[in-house]
């Protein structure tokens, strides 16, 4: 039986009790975080998003009061008097600065400090600078609380120095940051998705440390499986590799390492019925272990805990979901922030 967290609709948000607290989202993509805050009872005032396609999705599904389609660098330079007054009275400023240069896949250190296209068609940017552009917005708007999500690779190896610089900047601006490493599989999300969250509170609020500990039972793929994706073509190398799979294999990389003596197709994941699905990434392939088919779009939507009536317009479902924070993951965090911090603060 499908649990409500995986099988919800945008229309359900109308029945969620409101807590009177306000959020603004940066690097919002299609609104994964936004929907999480809404599920927790918050009001979302608007967003900043550079990608026209993502902004179209956000407007279609989130109906923001104050949408800003522009680079974060342009937003932070808007004169204060030209911004809505509500943005200077935020309970939470949310953001997921794109930092693919810290991903544990590829030669990440060689990418640091260089300009890259985050997505084809956009201006080149130094992706490792975007977090500090976001912090400039924090300094500008002075929200009570800041929530910033990012990849696990930020706390591995040399990137730890970058994390130290982020924490130092928070403190210089009058915030006390905490760093959490969370796995969505322990938070009611049918997906192993490890992410780090900087959660910082303004020092003048004199709040104690936030405690986040989630222990929900992991959800197996067979519990949310539905529909069927496109089949593997019988004459392809992918299909021939799939035929050589073994129960211990988690990806096609395991197959090629055993059979061909090299790791390839590392982005092609084997999805087992009795295991928790891997992280939904925008560029990975999910293939069912027990049949030569990709998983379905409805699988991806459920794995990411997106609403079943989300309108993807002409966008690729996996791309949008892979670029987003699972709404139920953010809902859990937002609920704890309200219970431990905001509930006792004057609005």
PDB file of N, CA, C and O in Angstrom, residues 19-49:
ATOM      1  N   UNK A  19       1.535  27.533   9.435  1.00  0.00           N
ATOM      2  CA  UNK A  19       2.207  27.935  10.674  1.00  0.00           C
ATOM      3  C   UNK A  19       2.543  29.424  10.731  1.00  0.00           C
ATOM      4  O   UNK A  19       3.114  29.899  11.718  1.00  0.00           O
ATOM      5  N   UNK A  20       2.213  30.169   9.663  1.00  0.00           N
ATOM      6  CA  UNK A  20       2.415  31.610   9.673  1.00  0.00           C
ATOM      7  C   UNK A  20       3.836  32.063   9.389  1.00  0.00           C
ATOM      8  O   UNK A  20       4.135  33.265   9.470  1.00  0.00           O
ATOM      9  N   UNK A  21       4.718  31.144   9.025  1.00  0.00           N
ATOM     10  CA  UNK A  21       6.123  31.487   8.781  1.00  0.00           C
ATOM     11  C   UNK A  21       6.401  31.576   7.282  1.00  0.00           C
ATOM     12  O   UNK A  21       5.802  30.865   6.481  1.00  0.00           O
ATOM     13  N   UNK A  22       7.368  32.442   6.919  1.00  0.00           N
ATOM     14  CA  UNK A  22       7.602  32.767   5.513  1.00  0.00           C
ATOM     15  C   UNK A  22       9.001  32.350   5.058  1.00  0.00           C
ATOM     16  O   UNK A  22       9.978  32.501   5.778  1.00  0.00           O
ATOM     17  N   UNK A  23       9.053  31.867   3.805  1.00  0.00           N
ATOM     18  CA  UNK A  23      10.299  31.355   3.217  1.00  0.00           C
ATOM     19  C   UNK A  23      10.486  31.956   1.835  1.00  0.00           C
ATOM     20  O   UNK A  23       9.515  32.190   1.109  1.00  0.00           O
ATOM     21  N   UNK A  24      11.741  32.189   1.469  1.00  0.00           N
ATOM     22  CA  UNK A  24      12.104  32.589   0.101  1.00  0.00           C
ATOM     23  C   UNK A  24      13.195  31.644  -0.356  1.00  0.00           C
ATOM     24  O   UNK A  24      14.093  31.303   0.415  1.00  0.00           O
ATOM     25  N   UNK A  25      13.109  31.196  -1.625  1.00  0.00           N
ATOM     26  CA  UNK A  25      14.000  30.143  -2.109  1.00  0.00           C
ATOM     27  C   UNK A  25      14.916  30.629  -3.224  1.00  0.00           C
ATOM     28  O   UNK A  25      14.457  31.245  -4.192  1.00  0.00           O
ATOM     29  N   UNK A  26      16.203  30.343  -3.114  1.00  0.00           N
ATOM     30  CA  UNK A  26      17.188  30.650  -4.156  1.00  0.00           C
ATOM     31  C   UNK A  26      17.636  29.334  -4.806  1.00  0.00           C
ATOM     32  O   UNK A  26      17.666  28.291  -4.149  1.00  0.00           O
ATOM     33  N   UNK A  27      17.999  29.403  -6.089  1.00  0.00           N
ATOM     34  CA  UNK A  27      18.357  28.196  -6.847  1.00  0.00           C
ATOM     35  C   UNK A  27      17.220  27.173  -6.704  1.00  0.00           C
ATOM     36  O   UNK A  27      17.435  26.011  -6.363  1.00  0.00           O
ATOM     37  N   UNK A  28      16.026  27.594  -6.986  1.00  0.00           N
ATOM     38  CA  UNK A  28      14.828  26.827  -6.631  1.00  0.00           C
ATOM     39  C   UNK A  28      14.551  25.652  -7.553  1.00  0.00           C
ATOM     40  O   UNK A  28      13.812  24.739  -7.184  1.00  0.00           O
ATOM     41  N   UNK A  29      15.103  25.660  -8.770  1.00  0.00           N
ATOM     42  CA  UNK A  29      14.765  24.635  -9.775  1.00  0.00           C
ATOM     43  C   UNK A  29      13.247  24.503  -9.862  1.00  0.00           C
ATOM     44  O   UNK A  29      12.543  25.492  -9.861  1.00  0.00           O
ATOM     45  N   UNK A  30      12.754  23.261  -9.896  1.00  0.00           N
ATOM     46  CA  UNK A  30      11.320  23.068 -10.065  1.00  0.00           C
ATOM     47  C   UNK A  30      10.523  23.168  -8.784  1.00  0.00           C
ATOM     48  O   UNK A  30       9.292  23.016  -8.810  1.00  0.00           O
ATOM     49  N   UNK A  31      11.198  23.373  -7.645  1.00  0.00           N
ATOM     50  CA  UNK A  31      10.469  23.599  -6.405  1.00  0.00           C
ATOM     51  C   UNK A  31      10.424  22.434  -5.445  1.00  0.00           C
ATOM     52  O   UNK A  31       9.498  22.341  -4.641  1.00  0.00           O
ATOM     53  N   UNK A  32      11.416  21.538  -5.471  1.00  0.00           N
ATOM     54  CA  UNK A  32      11.433  20.432  -4.516  1.00  0.00           C
ATOM     55  C   UNK A  32      11.430  20.919  -3.080  1.00  0.00           C
ATOM     56  O   UNK A  32      10.598  20.503  -2.264  1.00  0.00           O
ATOM     57  N   UNK A  33      12.354  21.821  -2.739  1.00  0.00           N
ATOM     58  CA  UNK A  33      12.395  22.376  -1.388  1.00  0.00           C
ATOM     59  C   UNK A  33      11.116  23.147  -1.079  1.00  0.00           C
ATOM     60  O   UNK A  33      10.548  23.033   0.011  1.00  0.00           O
ATOM     61  N   UNK A  34      10.680  23.937  -2.049  1.00  0.00           N
ATOM     62  CA  UNK A  34       9.471  24.739  -1.850  1.00  0.00           C
ATOM     63  C   UNK A  34       8.289  23.869  -1.442  1.00  0.00           C
ATOM     64  O   UNK A  34       7.545  24.184  -0.505  1.00  0.00           O
ATOM     65  N   UNK A  35       8.102  22.747  -2.136  1.00  0.00           N
ATOM     66  CA  UNK A  35       6.982  21.871  -1.808  1.00  0.00           C
ATOM     67  C   UNK A  35       7.155  21.239  -0.432  1.00  0.00           C
ATOM     68  O   UNK A  35       6.172  20.982   0.271  1.00  0.00           O
ATOM     69  N   UNK A  36       8.411  21.008  -0.021  1.00  0.00           N
ATOM     70  CA  UNK A  36       8.654  20.493   1.317  1.00  0.00           C
ATOM     71  C   UNK A  36       8.231  21.485   2.390  1.00  0.00           C
ATOM     72  O   UNK A  36       7.591  21.109   3.383  1.00  0.00           O
ATOM     73  N   UNK A  37       8.585  22.751   2.191  1.00  0.00           N
ATOM     74  CA  UNK A  37       8.162  23.777   3.153  1.00  0.00           C
ATOM     75  C   UNK A  37       6.638  23.895   3.187  1.00  0.00           C
ATOM     76  O   UNK A  37       6.035  24.045   4.254  1.00  0.00           O
ATOM     77  N   UNK A  38       6.010  23.829   2.033  1.00  0.00           N
ATOM     78  CA  UNK A  38       4.549  23.908   1.992  1.00  0.00           C
ATOM     79  C   UNK A  38       3.912  22.733   2.723  1.00  0.00           C
ATOM     80  O   UNK A  38       2.920  22.903   3.439  1.00  0.00           O
ATOM     81  N   UNK A  39       4.486  21.541   2.564  1.00  0.00           N
ATOM     82  CA  UNK A  39       3.970  20.369   3.279  1.00  0.00           C
ATOM     83  C   UNK A  39       4.109  20.535   4.786  1.00  0.00           C
ATOM     84  O   UNK A  39       3.345  19.936   5.559  1.00  0.00           O
ATOM     85  N   UNK A  40       5.074  21.346   5.219  1.00  0.00           N
ATOM     86  CA  UNK A  40       5.289  21.600   6.646  1.00  0.00           C
ATOM     87  C   UNK A  40       4.508  22.812   7.144  1.00  0.00           C
ATOM     88  O   UNK A  40       4.614  23.167   8.331  1.00  0.00           O
ATOM     89  N   UNK A  41       3.742  23.471   6.263  1.00  0.00           N
ATOM     90  CA  UNK A  41       2.878  24.560   6.705  1.00  0.00           C
ATOM     91  C   UNK A  41       3.400  25.961   6.496  1.00  0.00           C
ATOM     92  O   UNK A  41       2.777  26.932   6.937  1.00  0.00           O
ATOM     93  N   UNK A  42       4.522  26.104   5.814  1.00  0.00           N
ATOM     94  CA  UNK A  42       5.099  27.431   5.580  1.00  0.00           C
ATOM     95  C   UNK A  42       4.467  28.105   4.359  1.00  0.00           C
ATOM     96  O   UNK A  42       3.943  27.439   3.461  1.00  0.00           O
ATOM     97  N   UNK A  43       4.601  29.435   4.315  1.00  0.00           N
ATOM     98  CA  UNK A  43       4.222  30.209   3.134  1.00  0.00           C
ATOM     99  C   UNK A  43       5.477  30.525   2.338  1.00  0.00           C
ATOM    100  O   UNK A  43       6.455  31.030   2.894  1.00  0.00           O
ATOM    101  N   UNK A  44       5.461  30.235   1.038  1.00  0.00           N
ATOM    102  CA  UNK A  44       6.597  30.520   0.172  1.00  0.00           C
ATOM    103  C   UNK A  44       6.321  31.827  -0.570  1.00  0.00           C
ATOM    104  O   UNK A  44       5.362  31.940  -1.331  1.00  0.00           O
ATOM    105  N   UNK A  45       7.177  32.807  -0.339  1.00  0.00           N
ATOM    106  CA  UNK A  45       6.962  34.123  -0.957  1.00  0.00           C
ATOM    107  C   UNK A  45       7.413  34.165  -2.408  1.00  0.00           C
ATOM    108  O   UNK A  45       6.833  34.892  -3.220  1.00  0.00           O
ATOM    109  N   UNK A  46       8.459  33.432  -2.756  1.00  0.00           N
ATOM    110  CA  UNK A  46       8.952  33.491  -4.130  1.00  0.00           C
ATOM    111  C   UNK A  46      10.288  32.809  -4.261  1.00  0.00           C
ATOM    112  O   UNK A  46      10.710  32.044  -3.390  1.00  0.00           O
ATOM    113  N   UNK A  47      10.965  33.124  -5.368  1.00  0.00           N
ATOM    114  CA  UNK A  47      12.183  32.375  -5.674  1.00  0.00           C
ATOM    115  C   UNK A  47      13.094  33.154  -6.603  1.00  0.00           C
ATOM    116  O   UNK A  47      12.681  34.122  -7.245  1.00  0.00           O
ATOM    117  N   UNK A  48      14.338  32.694  -6.666  1.00  0.00           N
ATOM    118  CA  UNK A  48      15.318  33.148  -7.655  1.00  0.00           C
ATOM    119  C   UNK A  48      15.767  31.924  -8.431  1.00  0.00           C
ATOM    120  O   UNK A  48      16.144  30.912  -7.836  1.00  0.00           O
ATOM    121  N   UNK A  49      15.710  31.999  -9.745  1.00  0.00           N
ATOM    122  CA  UNK A  49      16.095  30.868 -10.587  1.00  0.00           C
ATOM    123  C   UNK A  49      16.613  31.393 -11.920  1.00  0.00           C
ATOM    124  O   UNK A  49      15.974  32.230 -12.558  1.00  0.00           O
TER     125      UNK A  49
END
